[in-house]
Tab-separated table of C-alpha atoms and ligand atoms in Angstrom:
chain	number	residue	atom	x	y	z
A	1	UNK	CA	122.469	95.533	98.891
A	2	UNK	CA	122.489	99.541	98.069
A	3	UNK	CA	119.286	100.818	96.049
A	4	UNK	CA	119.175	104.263	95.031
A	5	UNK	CA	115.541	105.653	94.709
A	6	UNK	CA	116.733	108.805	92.344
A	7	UNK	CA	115.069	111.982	92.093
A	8	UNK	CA	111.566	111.335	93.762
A	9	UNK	CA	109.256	114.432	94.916
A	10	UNK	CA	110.097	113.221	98.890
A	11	UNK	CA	106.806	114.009	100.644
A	12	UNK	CA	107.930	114.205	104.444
A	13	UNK	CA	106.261	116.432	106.608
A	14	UNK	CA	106.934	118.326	108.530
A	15	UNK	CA	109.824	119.019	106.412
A	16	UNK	CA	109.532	120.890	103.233
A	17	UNK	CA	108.710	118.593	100.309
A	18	UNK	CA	111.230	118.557	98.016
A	19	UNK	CA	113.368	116.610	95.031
A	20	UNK	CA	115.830	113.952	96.785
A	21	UNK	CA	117.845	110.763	96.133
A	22	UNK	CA	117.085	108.184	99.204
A	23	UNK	CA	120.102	106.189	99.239
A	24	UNK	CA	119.160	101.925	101.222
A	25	UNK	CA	121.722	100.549	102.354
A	26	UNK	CA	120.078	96.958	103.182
A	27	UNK	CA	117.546	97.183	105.453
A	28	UNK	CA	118.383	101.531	106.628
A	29	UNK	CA	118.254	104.591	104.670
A	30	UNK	CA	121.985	105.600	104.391
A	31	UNK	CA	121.634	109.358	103.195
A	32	UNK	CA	119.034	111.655	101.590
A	33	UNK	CA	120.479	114.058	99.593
A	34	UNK	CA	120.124	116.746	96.869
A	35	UNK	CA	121.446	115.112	93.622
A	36	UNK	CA	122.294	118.544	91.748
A	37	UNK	CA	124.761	119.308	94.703
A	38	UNK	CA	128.123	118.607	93.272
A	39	UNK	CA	129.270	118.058	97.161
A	40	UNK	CA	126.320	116.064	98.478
A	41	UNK	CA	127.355	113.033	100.086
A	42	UNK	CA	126.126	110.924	96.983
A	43	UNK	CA	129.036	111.928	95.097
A	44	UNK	CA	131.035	109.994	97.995
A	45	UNK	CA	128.872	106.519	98.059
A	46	UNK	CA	129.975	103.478	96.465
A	47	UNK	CA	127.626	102.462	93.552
A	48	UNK	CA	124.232	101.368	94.133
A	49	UNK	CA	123.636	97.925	93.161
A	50	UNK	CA	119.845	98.830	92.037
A	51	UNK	CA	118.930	102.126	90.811
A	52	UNK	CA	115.327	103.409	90.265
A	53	UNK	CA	114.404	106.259	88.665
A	54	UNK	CA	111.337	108.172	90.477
A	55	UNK	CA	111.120	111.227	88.551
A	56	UNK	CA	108.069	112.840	88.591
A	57	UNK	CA	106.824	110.250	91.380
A	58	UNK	CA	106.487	110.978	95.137
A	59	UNK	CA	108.171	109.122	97.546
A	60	UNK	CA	106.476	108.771	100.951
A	61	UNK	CA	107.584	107.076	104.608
A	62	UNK	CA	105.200	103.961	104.437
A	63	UNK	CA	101.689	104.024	104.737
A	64	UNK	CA	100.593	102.596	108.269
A	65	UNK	CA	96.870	101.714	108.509
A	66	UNK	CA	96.204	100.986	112.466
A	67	UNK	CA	92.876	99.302	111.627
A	68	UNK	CA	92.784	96.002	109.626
A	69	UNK	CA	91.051	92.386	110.218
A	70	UNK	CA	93.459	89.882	108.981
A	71	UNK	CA	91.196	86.746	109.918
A	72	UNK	CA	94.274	84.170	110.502
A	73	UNK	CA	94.250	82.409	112.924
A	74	UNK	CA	90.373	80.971	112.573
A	75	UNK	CA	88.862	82.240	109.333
A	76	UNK	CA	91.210	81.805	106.672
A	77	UNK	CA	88.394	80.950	103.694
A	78	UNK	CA	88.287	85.132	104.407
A	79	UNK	CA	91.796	86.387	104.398
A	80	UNK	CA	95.281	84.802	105.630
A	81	UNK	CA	98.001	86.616	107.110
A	82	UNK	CA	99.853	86.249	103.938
A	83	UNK	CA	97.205	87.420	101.588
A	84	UNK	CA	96.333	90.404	103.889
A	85	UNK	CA	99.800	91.291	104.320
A	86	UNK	CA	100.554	91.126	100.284
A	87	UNK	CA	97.470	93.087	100.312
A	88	UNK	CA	98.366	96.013	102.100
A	89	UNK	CA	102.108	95.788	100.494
A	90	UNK	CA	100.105	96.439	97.144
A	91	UNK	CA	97.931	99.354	98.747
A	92	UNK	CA	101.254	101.072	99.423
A	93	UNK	CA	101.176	99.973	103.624
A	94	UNK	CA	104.616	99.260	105.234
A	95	UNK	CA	102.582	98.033	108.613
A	96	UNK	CA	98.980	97.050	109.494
A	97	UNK	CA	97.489	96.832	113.092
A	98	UNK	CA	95.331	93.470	112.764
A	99	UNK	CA	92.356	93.875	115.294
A	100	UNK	CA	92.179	90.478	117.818
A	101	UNK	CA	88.884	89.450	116.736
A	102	UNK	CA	90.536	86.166	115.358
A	103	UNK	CA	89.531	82.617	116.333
A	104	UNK	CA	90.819	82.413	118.948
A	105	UNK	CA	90.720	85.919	120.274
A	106	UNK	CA	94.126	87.641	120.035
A	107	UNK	CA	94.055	87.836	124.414
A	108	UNK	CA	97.316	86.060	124.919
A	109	UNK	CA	100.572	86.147	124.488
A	110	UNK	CA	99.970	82.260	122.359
A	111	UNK	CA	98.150	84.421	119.625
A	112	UNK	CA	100.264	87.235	119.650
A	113	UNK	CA	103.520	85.353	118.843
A	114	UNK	CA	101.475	83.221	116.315
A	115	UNK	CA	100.600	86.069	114.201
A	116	UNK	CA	103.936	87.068	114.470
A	117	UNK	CA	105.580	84.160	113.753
A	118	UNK	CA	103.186	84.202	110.452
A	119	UNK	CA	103.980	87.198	109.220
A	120	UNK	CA	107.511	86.632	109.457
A	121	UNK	CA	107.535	84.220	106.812
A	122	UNK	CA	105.347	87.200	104.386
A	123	UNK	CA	107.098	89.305	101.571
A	124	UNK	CA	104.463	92.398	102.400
A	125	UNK	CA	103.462	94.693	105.256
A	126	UNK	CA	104.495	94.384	108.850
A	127	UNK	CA	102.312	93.517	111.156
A	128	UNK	CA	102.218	95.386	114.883
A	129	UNK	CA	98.982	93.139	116.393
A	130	UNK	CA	96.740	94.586	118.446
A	131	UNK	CA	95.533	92.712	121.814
A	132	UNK	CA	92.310	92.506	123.153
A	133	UNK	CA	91.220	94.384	126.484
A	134	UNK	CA	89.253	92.103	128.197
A	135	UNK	CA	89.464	87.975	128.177
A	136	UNK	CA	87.684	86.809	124.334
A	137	UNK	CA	86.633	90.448	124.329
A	138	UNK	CA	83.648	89.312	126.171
A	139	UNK	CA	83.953	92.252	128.345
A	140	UNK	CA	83.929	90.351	131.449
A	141	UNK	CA	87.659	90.152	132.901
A	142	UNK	CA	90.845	91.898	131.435
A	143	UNK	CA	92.927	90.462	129.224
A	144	UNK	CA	96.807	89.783	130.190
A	145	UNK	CA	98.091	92.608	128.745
A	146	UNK	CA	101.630	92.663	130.251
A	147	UNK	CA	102.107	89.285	128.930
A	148	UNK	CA	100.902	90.277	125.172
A	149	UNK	CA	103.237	93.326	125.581
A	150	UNK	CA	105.928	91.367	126.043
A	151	UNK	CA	105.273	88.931	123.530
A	152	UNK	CA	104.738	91.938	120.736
A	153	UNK	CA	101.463	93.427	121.234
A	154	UNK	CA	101.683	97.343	120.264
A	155	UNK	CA	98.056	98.524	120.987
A	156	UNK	CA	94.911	97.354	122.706
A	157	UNK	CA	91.243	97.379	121.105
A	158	UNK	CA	88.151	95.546	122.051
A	159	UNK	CA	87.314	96.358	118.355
A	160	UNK	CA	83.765	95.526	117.366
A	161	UNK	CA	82.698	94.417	120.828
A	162	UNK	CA	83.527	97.702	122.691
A	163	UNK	CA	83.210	96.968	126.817
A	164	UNK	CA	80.391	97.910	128.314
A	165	UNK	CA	80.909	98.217	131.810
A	166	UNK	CA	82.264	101.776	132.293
A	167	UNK	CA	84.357	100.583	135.938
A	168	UNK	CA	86.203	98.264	133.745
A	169	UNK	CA	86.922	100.532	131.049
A	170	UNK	CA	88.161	102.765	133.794
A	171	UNK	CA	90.713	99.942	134.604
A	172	UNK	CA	91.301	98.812	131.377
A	173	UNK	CA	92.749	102.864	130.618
A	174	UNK	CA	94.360	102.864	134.326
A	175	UNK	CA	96.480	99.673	133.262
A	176	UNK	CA	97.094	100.962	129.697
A	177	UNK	CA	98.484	103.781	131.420
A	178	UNK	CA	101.138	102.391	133.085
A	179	UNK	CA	102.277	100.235	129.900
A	180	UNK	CA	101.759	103.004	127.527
A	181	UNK	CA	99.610	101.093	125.060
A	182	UNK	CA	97.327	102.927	122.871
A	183	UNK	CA	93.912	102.354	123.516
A	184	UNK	CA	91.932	102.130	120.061
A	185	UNK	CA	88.050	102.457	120.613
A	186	UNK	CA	85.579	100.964	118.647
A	187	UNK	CA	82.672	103.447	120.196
A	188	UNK	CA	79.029	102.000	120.051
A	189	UNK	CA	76.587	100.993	122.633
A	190	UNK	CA	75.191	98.025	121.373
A	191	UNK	CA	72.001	98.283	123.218
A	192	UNK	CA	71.335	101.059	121.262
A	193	UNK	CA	72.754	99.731	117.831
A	194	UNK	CA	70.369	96.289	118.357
A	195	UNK	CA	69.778	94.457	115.342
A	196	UNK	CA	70.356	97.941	112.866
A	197	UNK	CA	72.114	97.248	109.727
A	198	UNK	CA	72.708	100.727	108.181
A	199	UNK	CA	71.692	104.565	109.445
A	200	UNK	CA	68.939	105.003	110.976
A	201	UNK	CA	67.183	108.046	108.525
A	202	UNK	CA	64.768	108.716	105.857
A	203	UNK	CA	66.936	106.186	103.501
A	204	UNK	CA	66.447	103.169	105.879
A	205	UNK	CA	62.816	103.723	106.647
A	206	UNK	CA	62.059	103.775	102.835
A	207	UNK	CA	64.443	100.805	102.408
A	208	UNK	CA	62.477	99.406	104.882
A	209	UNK	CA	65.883	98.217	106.597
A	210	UNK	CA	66.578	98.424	110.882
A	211	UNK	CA	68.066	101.640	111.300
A	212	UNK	CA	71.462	102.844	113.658
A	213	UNK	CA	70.830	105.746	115.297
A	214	UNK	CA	74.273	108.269	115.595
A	215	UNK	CA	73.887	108.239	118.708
A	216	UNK	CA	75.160	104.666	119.540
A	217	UNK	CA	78.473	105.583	118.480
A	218	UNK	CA	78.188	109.173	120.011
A	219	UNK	CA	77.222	108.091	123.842
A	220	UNK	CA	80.484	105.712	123.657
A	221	UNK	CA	82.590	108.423	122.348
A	222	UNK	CA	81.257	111.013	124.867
A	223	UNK	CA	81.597	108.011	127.549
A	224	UNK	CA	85.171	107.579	126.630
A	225	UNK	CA	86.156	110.908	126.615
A	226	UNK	CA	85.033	111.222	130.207
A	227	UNK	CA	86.950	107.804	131.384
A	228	UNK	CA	89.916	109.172	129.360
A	229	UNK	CA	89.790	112.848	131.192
A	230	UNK	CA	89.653	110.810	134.485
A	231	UNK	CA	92.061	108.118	133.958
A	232	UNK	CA	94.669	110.770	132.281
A	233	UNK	CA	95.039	108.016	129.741
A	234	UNK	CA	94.899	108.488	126.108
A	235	UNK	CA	92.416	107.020	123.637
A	236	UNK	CA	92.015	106.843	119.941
A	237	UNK	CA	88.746	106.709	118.147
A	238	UNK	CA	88.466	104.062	115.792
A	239	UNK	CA	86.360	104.933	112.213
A	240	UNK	CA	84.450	107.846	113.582
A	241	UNK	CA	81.376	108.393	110.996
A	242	UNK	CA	79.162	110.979	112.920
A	243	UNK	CA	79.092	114.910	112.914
A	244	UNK	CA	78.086	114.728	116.729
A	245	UNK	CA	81.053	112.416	117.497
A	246	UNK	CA	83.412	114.782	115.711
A	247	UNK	CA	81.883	117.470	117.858
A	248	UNK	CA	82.744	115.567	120.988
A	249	UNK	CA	85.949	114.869	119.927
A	250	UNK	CA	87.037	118.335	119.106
A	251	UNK	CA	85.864	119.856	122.039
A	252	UNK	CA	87.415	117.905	124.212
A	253	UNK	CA	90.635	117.985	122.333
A	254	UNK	CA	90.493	121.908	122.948
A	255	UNK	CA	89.752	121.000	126.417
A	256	UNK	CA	93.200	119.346	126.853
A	257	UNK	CA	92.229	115.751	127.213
A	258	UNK	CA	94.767	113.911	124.981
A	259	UNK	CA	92.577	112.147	122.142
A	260	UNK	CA	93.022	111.124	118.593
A	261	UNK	CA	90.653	109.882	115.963
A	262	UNK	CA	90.501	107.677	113.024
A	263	UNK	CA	88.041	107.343	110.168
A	264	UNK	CA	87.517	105.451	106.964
A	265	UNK	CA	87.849	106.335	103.039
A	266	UNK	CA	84.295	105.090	102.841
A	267	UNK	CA	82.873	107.535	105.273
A	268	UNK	CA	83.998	110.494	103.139
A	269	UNK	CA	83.605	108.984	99.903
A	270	UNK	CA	79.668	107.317	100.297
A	271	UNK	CA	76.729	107.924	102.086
A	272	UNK	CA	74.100	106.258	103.076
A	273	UNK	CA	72.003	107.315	99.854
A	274	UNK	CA	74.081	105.211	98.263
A	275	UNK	CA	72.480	102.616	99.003
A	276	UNK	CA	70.044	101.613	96.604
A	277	UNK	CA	70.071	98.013	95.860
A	278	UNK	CA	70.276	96.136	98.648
A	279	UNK	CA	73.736	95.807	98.064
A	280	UNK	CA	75.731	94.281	101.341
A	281	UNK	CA	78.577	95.509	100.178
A	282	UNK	CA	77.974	98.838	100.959
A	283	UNK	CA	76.845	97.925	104.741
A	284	UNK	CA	79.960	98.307	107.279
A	285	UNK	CA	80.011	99.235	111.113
A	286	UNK	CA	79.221	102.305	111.783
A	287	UNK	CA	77.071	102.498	109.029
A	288	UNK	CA	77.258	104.947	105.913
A	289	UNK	CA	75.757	108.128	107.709
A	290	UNK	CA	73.967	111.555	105.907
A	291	UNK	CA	75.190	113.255	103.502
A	292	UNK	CA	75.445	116.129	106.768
A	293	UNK	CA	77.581	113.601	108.659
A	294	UNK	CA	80.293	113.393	105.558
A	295	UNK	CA	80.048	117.137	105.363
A	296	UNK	CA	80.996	117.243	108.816
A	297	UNK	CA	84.243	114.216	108.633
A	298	UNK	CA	85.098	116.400	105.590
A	299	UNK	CA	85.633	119.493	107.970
A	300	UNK	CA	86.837	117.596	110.326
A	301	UNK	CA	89.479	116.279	108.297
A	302	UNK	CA	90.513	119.390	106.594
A	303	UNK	CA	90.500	121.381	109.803
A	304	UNK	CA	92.786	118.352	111.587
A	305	UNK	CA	90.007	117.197	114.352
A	306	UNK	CA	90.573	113.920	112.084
A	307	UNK	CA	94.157	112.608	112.693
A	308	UNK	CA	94.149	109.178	110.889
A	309	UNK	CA	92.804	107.273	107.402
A	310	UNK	CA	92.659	103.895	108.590
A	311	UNK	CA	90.538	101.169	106.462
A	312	UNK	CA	88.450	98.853	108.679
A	313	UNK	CA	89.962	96.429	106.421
A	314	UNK	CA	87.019	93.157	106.986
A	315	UNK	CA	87.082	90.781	104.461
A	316	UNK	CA	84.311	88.358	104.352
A	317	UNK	CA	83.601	85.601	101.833
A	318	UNK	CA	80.848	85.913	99.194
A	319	UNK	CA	78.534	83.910	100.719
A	320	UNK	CA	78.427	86.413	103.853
A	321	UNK	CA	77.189	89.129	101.827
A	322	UNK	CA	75.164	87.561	99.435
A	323	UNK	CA	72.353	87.422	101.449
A	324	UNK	CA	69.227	90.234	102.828
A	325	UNK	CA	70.799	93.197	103.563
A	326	UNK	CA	69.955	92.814	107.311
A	327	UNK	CA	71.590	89.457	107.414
A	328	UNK	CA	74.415	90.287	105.899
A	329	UNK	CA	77.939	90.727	107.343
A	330	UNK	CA	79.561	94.406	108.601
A	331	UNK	CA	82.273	95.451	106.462
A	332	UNK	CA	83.938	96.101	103.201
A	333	UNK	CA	87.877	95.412	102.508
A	334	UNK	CA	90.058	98.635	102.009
A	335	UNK	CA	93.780	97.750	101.650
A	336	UNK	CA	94.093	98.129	97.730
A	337	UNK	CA	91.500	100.949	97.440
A	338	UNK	CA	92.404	102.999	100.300
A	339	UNK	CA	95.341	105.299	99.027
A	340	UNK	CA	93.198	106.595	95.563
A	341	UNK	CA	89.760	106.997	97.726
A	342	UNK	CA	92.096	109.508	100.116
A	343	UNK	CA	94.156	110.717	97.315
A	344	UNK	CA	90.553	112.283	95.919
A	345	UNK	CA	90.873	114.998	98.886
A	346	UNK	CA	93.848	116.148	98.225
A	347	UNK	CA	92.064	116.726	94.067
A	348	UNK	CA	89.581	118.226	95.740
A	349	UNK	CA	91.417	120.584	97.840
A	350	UNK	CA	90.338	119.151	100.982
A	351	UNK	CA	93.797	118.401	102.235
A	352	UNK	CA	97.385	119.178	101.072
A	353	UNK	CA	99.452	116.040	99.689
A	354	UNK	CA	101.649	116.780	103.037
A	355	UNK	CA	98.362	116.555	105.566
A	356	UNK	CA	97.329	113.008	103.722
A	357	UNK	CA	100.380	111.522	103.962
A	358	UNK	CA	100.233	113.117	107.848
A	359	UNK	CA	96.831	111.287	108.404
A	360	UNK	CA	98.148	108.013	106.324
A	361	UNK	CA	101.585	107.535	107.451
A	362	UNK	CA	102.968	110.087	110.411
A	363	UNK	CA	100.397	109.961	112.702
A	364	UNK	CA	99.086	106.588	112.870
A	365	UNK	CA	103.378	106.366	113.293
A	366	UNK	CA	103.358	108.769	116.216
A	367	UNK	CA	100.376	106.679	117.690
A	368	UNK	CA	102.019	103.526	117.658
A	369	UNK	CA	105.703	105.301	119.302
A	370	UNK	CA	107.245	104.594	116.002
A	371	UNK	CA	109.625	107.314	114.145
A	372	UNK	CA	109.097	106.619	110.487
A	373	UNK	CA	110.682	109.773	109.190
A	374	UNK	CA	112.838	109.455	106.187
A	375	UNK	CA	115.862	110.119	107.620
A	376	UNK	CA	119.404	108.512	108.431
A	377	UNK	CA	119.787	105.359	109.952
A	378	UNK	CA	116.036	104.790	110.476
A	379	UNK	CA	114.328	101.801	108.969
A	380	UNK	CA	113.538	101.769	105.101
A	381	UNK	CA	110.172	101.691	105.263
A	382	UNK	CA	109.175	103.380	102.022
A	383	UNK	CA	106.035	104.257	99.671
A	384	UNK	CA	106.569	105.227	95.794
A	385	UNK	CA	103.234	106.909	93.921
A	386	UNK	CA	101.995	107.582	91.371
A	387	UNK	CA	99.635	110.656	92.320
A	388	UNK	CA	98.067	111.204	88.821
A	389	UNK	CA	97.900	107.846	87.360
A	390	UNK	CA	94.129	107.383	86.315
A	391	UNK	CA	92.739	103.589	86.791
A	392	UNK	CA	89.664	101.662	87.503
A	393	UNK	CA	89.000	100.058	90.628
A	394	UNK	CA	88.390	96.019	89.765
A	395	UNK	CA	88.020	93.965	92.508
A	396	UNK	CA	89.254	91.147	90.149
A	397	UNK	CA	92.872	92.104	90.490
A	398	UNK	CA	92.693	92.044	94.562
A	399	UNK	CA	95.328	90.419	96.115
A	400	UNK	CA	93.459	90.291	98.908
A	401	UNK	CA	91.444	86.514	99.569
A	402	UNK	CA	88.243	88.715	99.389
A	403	UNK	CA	86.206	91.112	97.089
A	404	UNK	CA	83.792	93.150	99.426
A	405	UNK	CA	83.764	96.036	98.095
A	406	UNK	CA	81.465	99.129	96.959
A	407	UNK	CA	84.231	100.637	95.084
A	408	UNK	CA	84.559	97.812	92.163
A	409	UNK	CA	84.639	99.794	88.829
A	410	UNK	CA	84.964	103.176	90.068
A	411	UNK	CA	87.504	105.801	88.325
A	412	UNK	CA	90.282	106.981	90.357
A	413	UNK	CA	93.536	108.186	90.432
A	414	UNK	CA	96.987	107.580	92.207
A	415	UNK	CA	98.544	104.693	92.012
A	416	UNK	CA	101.487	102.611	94.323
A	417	UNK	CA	104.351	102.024	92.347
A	418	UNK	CA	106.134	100.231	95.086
A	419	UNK	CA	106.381	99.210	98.177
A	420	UNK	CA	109.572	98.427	100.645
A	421	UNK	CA	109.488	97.483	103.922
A	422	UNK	CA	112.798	97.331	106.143
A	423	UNK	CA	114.720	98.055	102.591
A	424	UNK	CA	113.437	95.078	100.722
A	425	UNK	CA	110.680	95.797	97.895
A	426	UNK	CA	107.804	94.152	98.883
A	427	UNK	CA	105.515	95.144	96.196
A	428	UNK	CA	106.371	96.436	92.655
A	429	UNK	CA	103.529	97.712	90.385
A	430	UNK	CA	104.232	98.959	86.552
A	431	UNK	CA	106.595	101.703	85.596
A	432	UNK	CA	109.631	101.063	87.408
B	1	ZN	ZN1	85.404	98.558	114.502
């Protein structure tokens, strides 16, 4: 099967964006050329069986979002494999990294191939799993993590359960070392979190709601920084939603110690005096911080201390956030929202269309040793948008098995036109 994606704005940095036809040859890209050359090389291919017209649309190398919870196996009233993989096909993602926080734990090899094995049988995203560090992330005794290497494991992550014991983190990094896994950290000393449910500030005092401090995340970050400088091992921050954090992170980035850092649409797009209504579907881990702490992951985005968008993608069932505030579950789904939230900084003039699709797609890429560049022979792994198509944001239309979200009935603009992982189209909106 040939498909010719014809005259699309390609938006592949760090080359120079410009207007190219992206010839798939089943699953590879076979050329990318310059259609008004009367001697480019798509004068010499045989016909396409498919051709789609993306003038006036930008064509990106896939979205990859290295921070999703995909709930299968264990909680599937809350998402499936399937439905979270369909999910991020329709958000514009060619590959998610599903945290291990399933039921079972993702610790073994067993769970690793069975996620795999799942997703094999989706039309939607890839899935690279992510294993836990230490034994039912319990934080106790480490994980096999040759064995869930070998069985397909691309990164490690103790996710929302972040070890405490500093000797074992030191091991965990030693071993990650040697197998070259990135190490994703979910920073936050839970002693110091205790029973908060959103920032601890002027907002949650008046709320009367348990407050956060920034400091829980920022002694774990600081912490981690210190085991990564001794270790020599490098670690990525996962949602980072404090200025003092960012502050940590940048300094020791100029210091040479090899970090990277994540953080969420909702972290530059809300606050925490959004909340107003007791609404648990604006309460997420780390919380939504001060309007200061945006200010700052605005900088820090715009200025590159931020390297990733990832989503925190947690899907929970009604009943888990229909409840108090304080009892309420952490987290707010992100797949289908996540490109237009991000595509507001590039209308703002926070970011360049190149750095977003640098933070969405080539450096969550470079993290995970993949090369996703649009180029010859690699895989098709493609993203076609829409960047000024205006639409409202309703939840109703998820494909995703849940509907926590703040965002339902919000204006925004850019949409996914399609979707195509290893040169099949695995999602295919309106207008093509
Ligand atoms: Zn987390």
């Amino acid at each position: 099967m040939r498909i010719l994606i014809k005259n699309a704005m390609v938006v592949d940095p760090p080359k120079a964006t410009s207007v190219r036809d992206v010839m798939i040859l089943d699953t590879v890209i076979e050329a990318v050329y310059d259609s008004s050359g009367a001697s480019g090389p798509g004068n010499f291919l045989p016909e396409p069986d498919r051709v789609i017209d993306a003038q006036g649309l930008v064509l990106t190398p896939g979205l990859i979002d290295v921070h999703v919870h995909l709930r299968e196996p264990g909680q599937e009233y809350k998402e499936t494999i399937e439905t979270g993989l369909k999910a991020a096909a329709k958000g514009g993602f060619t590959a998610v990294c599903p945290m291990p926080n399933t039921i079972p734990v993702n610790d073994n090899a067993q769970v690793t191939a069975f996620i795999l094995s799942q997703a094999e049988k989706v039309k939607g995203a890839r899935v690279y799993p992510v294993g836990a560090i230490t034994k039912g992330s319990r934080g106790e005794d480490l994980a096999p993590m040759f064995d869930m290497v070998q069985a397909g494991v691309r990164a490690i992550s103790d996710d929302g359960l972040p070890v405490a014991n500093s000797r074992l983190m030191r091991r965990a990094l030693e071993y990650c070392k040697s197998l070259q896994l990135p190490v994703l950290i979910h920073a936050e000393d839970k002693s110091l979190a205790g029973n908060g449910a959103m920032n601890e500030g002027p907002v949650a005092t008046r709320l009367g709601i348990p407050g956060i401090p920034n400091a829980a995340e920022t002694v774990m970050v600081t912490r981690d920084i210190e085991l990564s400088r001794l270790t020599g091992t490098p670690v990525h921050f996962c949602h980072i939603s404090t200025a003092e954090s960012l502050a940590a992170i940048a300094r020791a980035k100029e210091e040479g110690v090899k970090i990277t850092c994540e953080t969420a649409p909702h972290y530059f797009t809300l606050t925490d005096e959004d909340i107003t209504e007791y609404d648990a579907n604006y309460k997420m881990n780390p919380p939504l911080r001060s309007q200061e702490d945006q200010n700052a992951l605005i900088e820090g985005l715009a200025n590159g201390t931020i390297d990733m968008i990832a989503t925190d993608h947690a899907p929970h069932h009604a009943d888990e956030k229909d409840v108090e505030f304080d009892k309420a579950a952490f987290g707010i789904i992100g797949l289908e929202t996540a490109l237009p939230l991000s595509l507001a900084l590039v209308k703002k003039g926070v970011l360049s269309l190149e750095e977003l699709i640098v933070k969405m797609s080539k450096n969550p890429a470079k993290l995970l040793g993949i090369n996703n560049d649009i180029a010859k022979g690699n895989a098709a792994d493609l993203t076609l948008i829409q960047p000024e198509q205006k639409f409202v944001i309703d939840p109703a239309s998820f494909v995703s098995k849940s509907r926590n979200t703040p965002f339902g009935g919000m204006s925004v603009q850019g949409a996914v036109i399609m979707t195509m992982v290893n040169g099949q189209i695995v999602f295919q909106g309106e207008g093509i």
